[in-house]
Backbone as a chain_set.jsonl record, in Angstrom:
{"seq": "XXXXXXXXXXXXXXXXXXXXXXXXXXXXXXXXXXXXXXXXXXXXXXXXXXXXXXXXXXXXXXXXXXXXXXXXXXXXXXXXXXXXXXXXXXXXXXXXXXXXXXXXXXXXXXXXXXXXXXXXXXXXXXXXXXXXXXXXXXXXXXXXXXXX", "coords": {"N": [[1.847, 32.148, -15.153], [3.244, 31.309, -18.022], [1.952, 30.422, -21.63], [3.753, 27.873, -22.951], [3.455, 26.375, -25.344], [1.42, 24.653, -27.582], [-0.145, 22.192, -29.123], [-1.354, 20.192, -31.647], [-3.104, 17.061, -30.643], [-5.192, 15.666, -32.304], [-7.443, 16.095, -34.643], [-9.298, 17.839, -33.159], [-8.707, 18.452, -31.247], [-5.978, 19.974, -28.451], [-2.616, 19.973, -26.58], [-1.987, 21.93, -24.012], [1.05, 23.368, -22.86], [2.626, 24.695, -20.028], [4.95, 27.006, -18.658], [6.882, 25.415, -20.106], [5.807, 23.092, -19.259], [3.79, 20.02, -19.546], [0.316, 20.625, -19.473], [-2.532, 20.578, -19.601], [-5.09, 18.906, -22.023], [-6.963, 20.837, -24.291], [-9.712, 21.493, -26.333], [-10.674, 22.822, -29.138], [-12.141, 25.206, -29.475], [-12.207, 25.605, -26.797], [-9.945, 26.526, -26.562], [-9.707, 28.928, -28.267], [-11.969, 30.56, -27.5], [-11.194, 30.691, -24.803], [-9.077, 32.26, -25.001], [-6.61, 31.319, -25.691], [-3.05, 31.54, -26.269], [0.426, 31.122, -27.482], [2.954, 32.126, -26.338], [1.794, 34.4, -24.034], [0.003, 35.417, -21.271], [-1.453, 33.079, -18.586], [-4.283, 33.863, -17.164], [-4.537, 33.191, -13.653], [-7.441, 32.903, -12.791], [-8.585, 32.15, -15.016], [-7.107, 29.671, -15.177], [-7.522, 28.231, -12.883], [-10.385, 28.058, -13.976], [-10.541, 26.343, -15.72], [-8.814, 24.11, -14.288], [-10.546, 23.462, -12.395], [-13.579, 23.655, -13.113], [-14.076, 23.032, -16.303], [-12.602, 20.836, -17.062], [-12.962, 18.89, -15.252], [-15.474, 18.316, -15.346], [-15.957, 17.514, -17.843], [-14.508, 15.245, -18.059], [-16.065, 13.729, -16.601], [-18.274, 13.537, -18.229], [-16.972, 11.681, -20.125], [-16.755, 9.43, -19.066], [-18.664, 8.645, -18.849], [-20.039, 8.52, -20.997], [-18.082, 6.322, -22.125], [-19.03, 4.607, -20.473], [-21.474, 3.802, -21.485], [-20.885, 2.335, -23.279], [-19.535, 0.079, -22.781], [-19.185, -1.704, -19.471], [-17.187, -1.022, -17.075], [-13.969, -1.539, -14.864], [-13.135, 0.188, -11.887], [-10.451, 0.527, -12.144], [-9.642, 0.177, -14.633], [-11.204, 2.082, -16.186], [-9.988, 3.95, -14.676], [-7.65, 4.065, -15.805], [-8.603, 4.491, -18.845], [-9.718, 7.806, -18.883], [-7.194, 8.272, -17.582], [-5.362, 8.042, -19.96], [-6.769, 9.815, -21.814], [-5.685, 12.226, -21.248], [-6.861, 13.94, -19.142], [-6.402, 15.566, -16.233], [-5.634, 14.142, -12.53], [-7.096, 15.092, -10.244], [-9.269, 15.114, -11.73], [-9.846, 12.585, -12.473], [-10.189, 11.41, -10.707], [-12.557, 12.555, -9.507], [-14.566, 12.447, -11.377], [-14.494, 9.199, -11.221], [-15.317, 9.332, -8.679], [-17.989, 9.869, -9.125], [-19.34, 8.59, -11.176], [-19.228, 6.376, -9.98], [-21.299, 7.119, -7.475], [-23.367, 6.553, -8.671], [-23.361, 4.215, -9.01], [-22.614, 3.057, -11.296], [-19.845, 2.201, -11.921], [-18.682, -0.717, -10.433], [-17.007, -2.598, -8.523], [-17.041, -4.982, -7.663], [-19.924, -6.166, -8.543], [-18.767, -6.484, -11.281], [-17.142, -7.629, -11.086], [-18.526, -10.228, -10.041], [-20.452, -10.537, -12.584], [-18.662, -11.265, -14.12], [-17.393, -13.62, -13.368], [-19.794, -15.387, -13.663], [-19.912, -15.5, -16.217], [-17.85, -16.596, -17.283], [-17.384, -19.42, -15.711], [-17.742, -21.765, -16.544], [-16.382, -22.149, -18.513], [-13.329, -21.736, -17.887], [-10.96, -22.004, -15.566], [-10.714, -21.137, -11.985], [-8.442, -20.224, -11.066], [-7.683, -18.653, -14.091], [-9.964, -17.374, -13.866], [-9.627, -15.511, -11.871], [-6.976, -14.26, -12.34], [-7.29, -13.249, -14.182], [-9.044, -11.103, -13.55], [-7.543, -9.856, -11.945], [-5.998, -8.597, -13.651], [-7.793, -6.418, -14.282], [-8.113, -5.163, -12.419], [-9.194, -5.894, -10.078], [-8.984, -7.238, -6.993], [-7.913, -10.146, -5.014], [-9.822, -10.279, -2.564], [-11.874, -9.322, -3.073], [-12.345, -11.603, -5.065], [-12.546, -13.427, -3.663], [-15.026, -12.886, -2.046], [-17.168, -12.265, -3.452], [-17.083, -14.903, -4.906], [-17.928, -16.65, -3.094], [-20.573, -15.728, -2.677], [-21.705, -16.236, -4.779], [-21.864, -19.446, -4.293]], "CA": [[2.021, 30.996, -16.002], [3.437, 31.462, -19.14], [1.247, 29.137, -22.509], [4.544, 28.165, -24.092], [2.968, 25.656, -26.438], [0.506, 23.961, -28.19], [0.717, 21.335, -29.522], [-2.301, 19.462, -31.436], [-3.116, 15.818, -30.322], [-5.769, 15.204, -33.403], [-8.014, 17.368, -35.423], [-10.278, 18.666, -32.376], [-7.672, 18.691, -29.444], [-4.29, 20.14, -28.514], [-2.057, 19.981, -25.868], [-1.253, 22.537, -23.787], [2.0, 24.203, -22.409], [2.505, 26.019, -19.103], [6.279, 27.108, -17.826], [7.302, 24.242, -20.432], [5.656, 21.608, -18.656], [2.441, 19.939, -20.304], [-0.387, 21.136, -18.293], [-3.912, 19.832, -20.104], [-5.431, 19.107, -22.89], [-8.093, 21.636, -24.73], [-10.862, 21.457, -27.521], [-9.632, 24.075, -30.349], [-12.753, 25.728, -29.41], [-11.972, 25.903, -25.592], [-8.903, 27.549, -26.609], [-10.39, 29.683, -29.074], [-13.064, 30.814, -26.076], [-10.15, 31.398, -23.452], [-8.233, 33.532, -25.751], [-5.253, 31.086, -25.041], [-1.939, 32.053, -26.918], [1.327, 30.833, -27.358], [3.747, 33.164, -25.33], [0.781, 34.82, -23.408], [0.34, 34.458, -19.557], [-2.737, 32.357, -18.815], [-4.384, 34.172, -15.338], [-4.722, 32.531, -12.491], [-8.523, 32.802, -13.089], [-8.568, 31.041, -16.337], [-6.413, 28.326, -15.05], [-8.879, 27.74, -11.654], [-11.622, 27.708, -14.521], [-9.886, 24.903, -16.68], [-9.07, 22.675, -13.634], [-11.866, 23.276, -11.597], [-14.316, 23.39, -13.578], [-13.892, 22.077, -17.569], [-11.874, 19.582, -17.428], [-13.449, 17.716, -14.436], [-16.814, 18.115, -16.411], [-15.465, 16.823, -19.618], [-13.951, 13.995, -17.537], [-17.458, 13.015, -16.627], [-18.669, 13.307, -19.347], [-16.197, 11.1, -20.992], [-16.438, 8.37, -17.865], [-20.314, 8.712, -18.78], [-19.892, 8.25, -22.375], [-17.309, 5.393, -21.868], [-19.651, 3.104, -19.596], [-22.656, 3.812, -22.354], [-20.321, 1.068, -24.421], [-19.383, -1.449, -21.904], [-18.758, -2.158, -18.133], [-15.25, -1.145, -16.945], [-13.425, -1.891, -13.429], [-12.835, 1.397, -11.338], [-9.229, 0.85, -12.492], [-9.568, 0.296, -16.616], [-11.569, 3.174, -16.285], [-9.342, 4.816, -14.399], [-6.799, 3.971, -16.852], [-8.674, 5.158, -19.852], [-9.31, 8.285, -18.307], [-5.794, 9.634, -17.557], [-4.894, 7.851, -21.753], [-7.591, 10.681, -22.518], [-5.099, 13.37, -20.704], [-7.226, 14.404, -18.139], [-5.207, 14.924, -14.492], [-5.376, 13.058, -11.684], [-8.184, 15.248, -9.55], [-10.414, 15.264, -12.591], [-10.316, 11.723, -12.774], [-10.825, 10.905, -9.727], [-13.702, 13.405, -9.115], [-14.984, 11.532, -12.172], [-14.816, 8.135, -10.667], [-16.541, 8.924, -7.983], [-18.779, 10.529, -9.615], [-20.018, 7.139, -11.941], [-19.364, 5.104, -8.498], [-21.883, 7.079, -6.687], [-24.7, 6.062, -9.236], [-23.057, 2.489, -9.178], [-22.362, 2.681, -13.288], [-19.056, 1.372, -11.672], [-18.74, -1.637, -9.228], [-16.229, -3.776, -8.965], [-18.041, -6.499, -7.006], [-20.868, -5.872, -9.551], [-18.243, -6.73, -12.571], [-16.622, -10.049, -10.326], [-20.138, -11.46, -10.355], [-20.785, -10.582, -13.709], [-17.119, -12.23, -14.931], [-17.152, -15.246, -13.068], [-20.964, -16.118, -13.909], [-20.124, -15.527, -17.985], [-15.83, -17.428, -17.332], [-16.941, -19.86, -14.632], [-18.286, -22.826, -17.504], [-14.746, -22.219, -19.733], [-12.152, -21.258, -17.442], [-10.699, -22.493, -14.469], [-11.399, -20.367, -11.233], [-7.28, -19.65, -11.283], [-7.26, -18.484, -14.777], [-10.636, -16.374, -14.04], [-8.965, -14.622, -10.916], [-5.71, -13.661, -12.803], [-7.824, -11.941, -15.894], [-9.602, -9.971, -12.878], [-6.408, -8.762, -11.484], [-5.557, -7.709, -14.855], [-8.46, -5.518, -14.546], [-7.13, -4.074, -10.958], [-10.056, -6.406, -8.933], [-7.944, -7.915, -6.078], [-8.567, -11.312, -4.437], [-10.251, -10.498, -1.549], [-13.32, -9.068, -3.961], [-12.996, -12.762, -5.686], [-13.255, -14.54, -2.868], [-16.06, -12.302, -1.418], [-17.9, -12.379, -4.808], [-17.278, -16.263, -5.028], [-18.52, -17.332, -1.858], [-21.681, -15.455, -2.632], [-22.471, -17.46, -5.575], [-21.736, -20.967, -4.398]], "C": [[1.984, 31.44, -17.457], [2.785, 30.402, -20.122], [2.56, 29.0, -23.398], [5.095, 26.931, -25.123], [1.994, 25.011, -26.699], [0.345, 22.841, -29.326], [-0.62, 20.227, -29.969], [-2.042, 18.11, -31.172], [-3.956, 15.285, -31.565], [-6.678, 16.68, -34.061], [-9.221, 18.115, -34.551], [-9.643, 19.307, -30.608], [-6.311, 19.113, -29.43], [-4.003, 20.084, -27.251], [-0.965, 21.372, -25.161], [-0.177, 22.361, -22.526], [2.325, 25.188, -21.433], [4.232, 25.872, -18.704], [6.915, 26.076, -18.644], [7.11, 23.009, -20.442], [3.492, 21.428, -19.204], [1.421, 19.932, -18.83], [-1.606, 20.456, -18.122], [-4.057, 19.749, -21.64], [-6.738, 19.737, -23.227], [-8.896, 21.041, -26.168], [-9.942, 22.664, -28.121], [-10.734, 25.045, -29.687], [-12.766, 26.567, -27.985], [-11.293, 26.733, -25.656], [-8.599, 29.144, -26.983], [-10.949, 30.807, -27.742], [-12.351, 31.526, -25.162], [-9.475, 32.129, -23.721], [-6.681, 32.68, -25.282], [-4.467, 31.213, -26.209], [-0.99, 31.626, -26.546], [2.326, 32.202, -26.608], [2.845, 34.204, -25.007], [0.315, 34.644, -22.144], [-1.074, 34.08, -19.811], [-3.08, 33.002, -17.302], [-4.858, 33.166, -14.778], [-6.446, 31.987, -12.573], [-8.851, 31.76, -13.849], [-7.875, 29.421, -15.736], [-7.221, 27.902, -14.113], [-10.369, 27.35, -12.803], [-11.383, 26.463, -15.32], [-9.772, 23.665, -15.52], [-9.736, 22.511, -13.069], [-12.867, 22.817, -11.884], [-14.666, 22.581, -15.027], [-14.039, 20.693, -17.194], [-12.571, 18.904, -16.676], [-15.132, 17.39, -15.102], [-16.965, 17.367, -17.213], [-15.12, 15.653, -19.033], [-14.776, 13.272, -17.433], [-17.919, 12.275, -17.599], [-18.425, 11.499, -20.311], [-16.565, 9.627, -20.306], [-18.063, 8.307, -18.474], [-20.134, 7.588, -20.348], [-19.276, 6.635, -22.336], [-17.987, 4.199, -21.499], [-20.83, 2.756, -20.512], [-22.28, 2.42, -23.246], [-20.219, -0.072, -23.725], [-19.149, -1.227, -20.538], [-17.17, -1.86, -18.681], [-15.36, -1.382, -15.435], [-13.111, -0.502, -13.341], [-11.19, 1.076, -12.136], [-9.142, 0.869, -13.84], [-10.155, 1.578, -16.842], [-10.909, 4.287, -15.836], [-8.152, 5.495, -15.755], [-7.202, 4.871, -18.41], [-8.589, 6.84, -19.674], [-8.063, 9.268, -18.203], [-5.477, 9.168, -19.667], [-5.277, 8.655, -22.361], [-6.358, 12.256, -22.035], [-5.598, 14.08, -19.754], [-6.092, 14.381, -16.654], [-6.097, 14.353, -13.22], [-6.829, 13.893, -10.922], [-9.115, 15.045, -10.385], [-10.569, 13.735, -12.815], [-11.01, 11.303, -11.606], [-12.28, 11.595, -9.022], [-14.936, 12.492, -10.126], [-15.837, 10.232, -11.699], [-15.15, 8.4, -9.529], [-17.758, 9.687, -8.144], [-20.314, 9.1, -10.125], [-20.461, 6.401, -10.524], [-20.151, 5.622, -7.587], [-23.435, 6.788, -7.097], [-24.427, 4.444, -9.67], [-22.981, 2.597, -10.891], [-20.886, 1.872, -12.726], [-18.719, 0.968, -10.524], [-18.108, -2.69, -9.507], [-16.473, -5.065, -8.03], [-19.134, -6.942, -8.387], [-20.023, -6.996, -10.939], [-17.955, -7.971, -11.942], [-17.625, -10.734, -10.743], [-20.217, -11.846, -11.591], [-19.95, -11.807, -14.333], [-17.345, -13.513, -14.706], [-18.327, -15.883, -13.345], [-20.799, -16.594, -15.944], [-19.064, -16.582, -17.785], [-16.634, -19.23, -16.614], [-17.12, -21.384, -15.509], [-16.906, -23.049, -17.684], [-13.782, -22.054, -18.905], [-11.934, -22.211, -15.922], [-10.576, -21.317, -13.264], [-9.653, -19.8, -10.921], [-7.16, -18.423, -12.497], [-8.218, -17.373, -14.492], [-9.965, -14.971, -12.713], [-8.086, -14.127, -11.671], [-6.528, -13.069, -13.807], [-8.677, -10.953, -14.86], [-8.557, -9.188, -12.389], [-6.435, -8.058, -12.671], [-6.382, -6.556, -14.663], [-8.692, -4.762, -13.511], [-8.472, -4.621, -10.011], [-8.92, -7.226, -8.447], [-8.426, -9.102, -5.434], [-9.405, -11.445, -3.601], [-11.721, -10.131, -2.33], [-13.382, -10.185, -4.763], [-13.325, -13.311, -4.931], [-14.816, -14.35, -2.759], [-17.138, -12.333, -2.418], [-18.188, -14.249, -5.241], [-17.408, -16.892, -4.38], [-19.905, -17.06, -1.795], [-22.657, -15.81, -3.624], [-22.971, -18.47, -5.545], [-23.462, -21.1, -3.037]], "O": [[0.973, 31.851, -18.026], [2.927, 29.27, -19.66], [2.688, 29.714, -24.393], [6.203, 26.587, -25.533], [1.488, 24.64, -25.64], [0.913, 22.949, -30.413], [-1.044, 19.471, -29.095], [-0.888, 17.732, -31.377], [-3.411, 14.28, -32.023], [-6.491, 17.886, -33.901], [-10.007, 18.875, -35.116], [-9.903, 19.994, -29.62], [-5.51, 18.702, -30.27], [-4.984, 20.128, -26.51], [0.167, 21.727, -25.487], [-0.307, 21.615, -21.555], [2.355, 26.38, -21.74], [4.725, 24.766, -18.485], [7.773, 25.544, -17.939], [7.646, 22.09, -21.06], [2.514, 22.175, -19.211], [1.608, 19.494, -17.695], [-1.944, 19.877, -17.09], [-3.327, 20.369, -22.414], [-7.708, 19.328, -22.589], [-8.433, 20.138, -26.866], [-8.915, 23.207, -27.714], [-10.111, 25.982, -29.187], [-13.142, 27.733, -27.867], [-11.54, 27.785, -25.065], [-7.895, 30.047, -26.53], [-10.26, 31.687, -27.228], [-12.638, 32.644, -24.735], [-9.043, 32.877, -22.845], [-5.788, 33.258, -24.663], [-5.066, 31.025, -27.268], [-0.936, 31.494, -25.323], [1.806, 33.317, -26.605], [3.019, 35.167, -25.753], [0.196, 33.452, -21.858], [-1.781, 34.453, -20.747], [-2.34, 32.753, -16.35], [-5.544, 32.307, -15.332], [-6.699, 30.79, -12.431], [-9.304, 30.678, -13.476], [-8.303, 28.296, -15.995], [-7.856, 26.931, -14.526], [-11.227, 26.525, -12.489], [-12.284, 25.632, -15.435], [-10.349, 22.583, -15.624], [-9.961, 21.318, -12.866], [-13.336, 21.821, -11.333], [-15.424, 21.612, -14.987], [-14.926, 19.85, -17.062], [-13.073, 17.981, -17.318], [-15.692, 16.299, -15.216], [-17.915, 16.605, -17.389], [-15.575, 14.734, -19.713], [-14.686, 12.158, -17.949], [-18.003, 11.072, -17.847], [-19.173, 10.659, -20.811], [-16.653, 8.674, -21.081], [-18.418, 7.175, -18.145], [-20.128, 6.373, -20.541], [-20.096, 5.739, -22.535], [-17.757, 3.071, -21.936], [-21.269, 1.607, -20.461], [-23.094, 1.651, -23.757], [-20.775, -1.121, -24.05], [-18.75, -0.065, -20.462], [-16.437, -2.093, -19.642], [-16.42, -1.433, -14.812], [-12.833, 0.128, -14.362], [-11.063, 1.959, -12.984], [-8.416, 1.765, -14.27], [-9.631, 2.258, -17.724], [-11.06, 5.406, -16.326], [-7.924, 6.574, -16.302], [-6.44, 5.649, -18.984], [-7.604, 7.38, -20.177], [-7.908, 10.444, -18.534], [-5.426, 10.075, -20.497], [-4.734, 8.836, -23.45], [-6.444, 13.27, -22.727], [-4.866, 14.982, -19.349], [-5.32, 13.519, -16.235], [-7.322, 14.249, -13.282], [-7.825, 13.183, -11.058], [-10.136, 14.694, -9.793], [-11.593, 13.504, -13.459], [-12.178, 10.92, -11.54], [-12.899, 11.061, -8.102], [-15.965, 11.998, -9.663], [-17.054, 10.048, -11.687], [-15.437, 7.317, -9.019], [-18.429, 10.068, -7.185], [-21.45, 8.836, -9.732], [-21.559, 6.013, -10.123], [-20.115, 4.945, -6.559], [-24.412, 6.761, -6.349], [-25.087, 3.717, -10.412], [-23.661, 1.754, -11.477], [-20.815, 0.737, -13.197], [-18.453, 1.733, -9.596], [-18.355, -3.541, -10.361], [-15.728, -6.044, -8.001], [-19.002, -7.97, -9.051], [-20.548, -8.001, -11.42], [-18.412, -9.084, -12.203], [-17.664, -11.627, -11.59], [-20.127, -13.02, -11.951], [-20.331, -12.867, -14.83], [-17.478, -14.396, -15.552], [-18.186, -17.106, -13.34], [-21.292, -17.488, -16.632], [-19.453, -17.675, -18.197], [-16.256, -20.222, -17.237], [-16.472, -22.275, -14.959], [-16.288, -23.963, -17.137], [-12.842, -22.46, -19.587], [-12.775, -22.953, -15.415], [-10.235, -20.273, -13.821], [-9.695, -18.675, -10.423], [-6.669, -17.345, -12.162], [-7.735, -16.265, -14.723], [-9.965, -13.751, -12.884], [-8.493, -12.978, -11.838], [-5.996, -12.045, -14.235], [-9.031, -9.904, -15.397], [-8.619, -7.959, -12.391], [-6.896, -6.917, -12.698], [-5.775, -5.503, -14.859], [-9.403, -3.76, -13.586], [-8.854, -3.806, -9.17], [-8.088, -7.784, -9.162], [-9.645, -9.042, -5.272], [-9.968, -12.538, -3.545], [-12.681, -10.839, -2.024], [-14.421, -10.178, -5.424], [-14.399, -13.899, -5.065], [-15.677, -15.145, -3.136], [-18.237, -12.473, -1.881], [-19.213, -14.718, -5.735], [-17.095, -18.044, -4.682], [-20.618, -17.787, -1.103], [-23.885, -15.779, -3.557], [-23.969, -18.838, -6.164], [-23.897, -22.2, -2.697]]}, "num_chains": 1, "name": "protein.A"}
Protein backbone atom coordinates (compact mmCIF):
# COMPACT_ATOMS: atom_id res chain seq x y z
CA UNK A 1 0.00 0.00 0.00
CA UNK A 2 1.25 2.91 -1.41
CA UNK A 3 0.41 6.70 1.13
CA UNK A 4 -0.42 8.70 -1.98
CA UNK A 5 -1.84 11.62 -0.03
CA UNK A 6 -2.57 13.66 2.67
CA UNK A 7 -4.64 15.75 2.85
CA UNK A 8 -5.42 17.97 6.12
CA UNK A 9 -9.09 18.00 7.41
CA UNK A 10 -8.36 20.96 10.18
CA UNK A 11 -5.41 22.07 12.14
CA UNK A 12 -4.87 18.64 14.15
CA UNK A 13 -6.10 16.01 11.52
CA UNK A 14 -5.45 14.87 7.95
CA UNK A 15 -6.72 12.55 5.72
CA UNK A 16 -5.08 9.82 4.54
CA UNK A 17 -4.36 8.19 1.06
CA UNK A 18 -3.76 4.52 0.26
CA UNK A 19 -3.61 3.19 -3.65
CA UNK A 20 -5.61 6.62 -4.23
CA UNK A 21 -8.44 5.65 -2.26
CA UNK A 22 -9.09 7.55 1.18
CA UNK A 23 -8.24 5.10 3.78
CA UNK A 24 -8.45 7.02 7.48
CA UNK A 25 -8.06 9.79 9.13
CA UNK A 26 -4.77 10.59 11.45
CA UNK A 27 -3.71 13.13 14.26
CA UNK A 28 -0.50 15.07 12.73
CA UNK A 29 1.15 13.48 15.58
CA UNK A 30 0.00 9.85 14.72
CA UNK A 31 1.49 10.49 11.47
CA UNK A 32 4.46 12.07 12.69
CA UNK A 33 4.91 8.72 15.13
CA UNK A 34 4.26 6.22 12.12
CA UNK A 35 6.76 7.85 9.97
CA UNK A 36 3.86 8.11 7.34
CA UNK A 37 4.95 9.79 3.96
CA UNK A 38 3.53 10.78 0.90
CA UNK A 39 4.77 8.27 -1.85
CA UNK A 40 6.10 5.76 0.82
CA UNK A 41 4.59 2.19 1.25
CA UNK A 42 2.77 1.96 4.57
CA UNK A 43 3.58 -2.00 5.90
CA UNK A 44 1.18 -4.21 6.41
CA UNK A 45 2.10 -3.95 10.15
CA UNK A 46 1.48 -0.32 10.49
CA UNK A 47 -1.75 -0.57 8.71
CA UNK A 48 -3.07 -3.75 11.17
CA UNK A 49 -1.85 -1.19 13.94
CA UNK A 50 -4.02 1.84 12.64
CA UNK A 51 -7.18 -0.31 12.09
CA UNK A 52 -6.91 -2.60 14.74
CA UNK A 53 -5.87 -0.90 17.19
CA UNK A 54 -5.89 3.32 17.01
CA UNK A 55 -8.54 4.08 15.36
CA UNK A 56 -11.04 1.73 17.12
CA UNK A 57 -9.62 3.29 20.43
CA UNK A 58 -9.99 6.81 19.33
CA UNK A 59 -13.49 5.81 18.18
CA UNK A 60 -14.26 5.04 21.78
CA UNK A 61 -12.98 7.46 22.98
CA UNK A 62 -14.84 9.85 20.87
CA UNK A 63 -18.37 7.72 21.43
CA UNK A 64 -17.27 8.25 25.24
CA UNK A 65 -16.62 11.83 24.94
CA UNK A 66 -19.79 12.39 22.77
CA UNK A 67 -22.37 10.81 25.36
CA UNK A 68 -20.45 13.03 28.29
CA UNK A 69 -22.67 15.98 26.39
CA UNK A 70 -25.95 14.43 25.76
CA UNK A 71 -27.89 11.12 25.18
CA UNK A 72 -27.75 9.88 21.55
CA UNK A 73 -29.80 6.89 19.79
CA UNK A 74 -27.44 3.91 18.71
CA UNK A 75 -28.04 5.39 15.24
CA UNK A 76 -27.22 9.46 15.72
CA UNK A 77 -24.36 8.13 17.30
CA UNK A 78 -23.70 5.96 14.83
CA UNK A 79 -24.03 8.70 12.47
CA UNK A 80 -21.73 11.06 14.21
CA UNK A 81 -19.20 8.59 14.39
CA UNK A 82 -18.61 7.66 10.71
CA UNK A 83 -19.07 12.25 10.13
CA UNK A 84 -15.83 11.94 12.43
CA UNK A 85 -14.19 9.53 9.56
CA UNK A 86 -13.76 6.65 11.48
CA UNK A 87 -14.68 3.14 9.35
CA UNK A 88 -17.30 1.05 9.73
CA UNK A 89 -15.57 -1.82 12.17
CA UNK A 90 -14.31 0.93 14.43
CA UNK A 91 -17.59 2.21 14.82
CA UNK A 92 -19.26 -0.46 15.39
CA UNK A 93 -16.75 -1.98 17.88
CA UNK A 94 -17.38 1.42 19.46
CA UNK A 95 -21.07 1.06 19.74
CA UNK A 96 -20.96 -1.83 21.29
CA UNK A 97 -18.65 -0.91 23.31
CA UNK A 98 -20.95 2.27 25.05
CA UNK A 99 -24.04 -0.32 24.62
CA UNK A 100 -22.44 -2.80 26.81
CA UNK A 101 -22.23 -0.23 29.79
CA UNK A 102 -25.82 0.92 28.65
CA UNK A 103 -24.42 4.80 28.00
CA UNK A 104 -26.58 3.87 24.88
CA UNK A 105 -30.22 2.51 24.94
CA UNK A 106 -32.63 3.07 22.75
CA UNK A 107 -35.58 1.96 24.89
CA UNK A 108 -33.83 4.01 27.64
CA UNK A 109 -34.01 7.29 25.21
CA UNK A 110 -38.05 6.29 24.02
CA UNK A 111 -38.92 6.55 27.70
CA UNK A 112 -36.96 9.42 28.28
CA UNK A 113 -38.58 11.31 24.89
CA UNK A 114 -42.00 10.48 25.31
CA UNK A 115 -42.08 11.33 29.22
CA UNK A 116 -40.34 15.06 28.37
CA UNK A 117 -42.87 15.28 24.37
CA UNK A 118 -45.87 13.42 25.76
CA UNK A 119 -47.58 16.98 27.55
CA UNK A 120 -46.75 19.12 24.00
CA UNK A 121 -46.90 16.80 21.26
CA UNK A 122 -49.18 14.45 19.94
CA UNK A 123 -48.12 10.68 20.29
CA UNK A 124 -47.95 10.74 16.11
CA UNK A 125 -45.75 13.70 15.99
CA UNK A 126 -43.57 12.14 19.03
CA UNK A 127 -43.12 8.73 17.08
CA UNK A 128 -42.03 10.41 13.76
CA UNK A 129 -39.17 12.68 15.66
CA UNK A 130 -38.05 9.11 17.10
CA UNK A 131 -37.75 7.60 13.75
CA UNK A 132 -35.80 10.52 12.82
CA UNK A 133 -33.48 9.37 15.39
CA UNK A 134 -33.42 5.59 13.81
CA UNK A 135 -35.89 4.23 17.00
CA UNK A 136 -38.48 2.11 15.07
CA UNK A 137 -42.11 1.58 16.12
CA UNK A 138 -42.05 -1.51 17.63
CA UNK A 139 -39.55 0.15 20.51
CA UNK A 140 -42.52 2.95 20.73
CA UNK A 141 -45.05 0.82 21.18
CA UNK A 142 -43.06 -1.42 23.63
CA UNK A 143 -41.83 1.71 25.52
CA UNK A 144 -45.49 3.17 25.44
CA UNK A 145 -47.34 0.42 26.77
CA UNK A 146 -44.93 0.38 29.65
CA UNK A 147 -45.79 3.75 30.76
CA UNK A 148 -49.55 3.77 30.49
Amino acid sequence: MTVTDIIPIDSKRSKIFLDGEFAFALYKGEIFSLSITVGENLSEDTYNEIIGTILPKRCKLRAMHLLEKKQYTRHKLRQKLVEGLYPEDAVDEAIKYVESFHYVDDELYARDYILSQMASRSEKDILMRLKERGIGEEVFEKVKYGLI
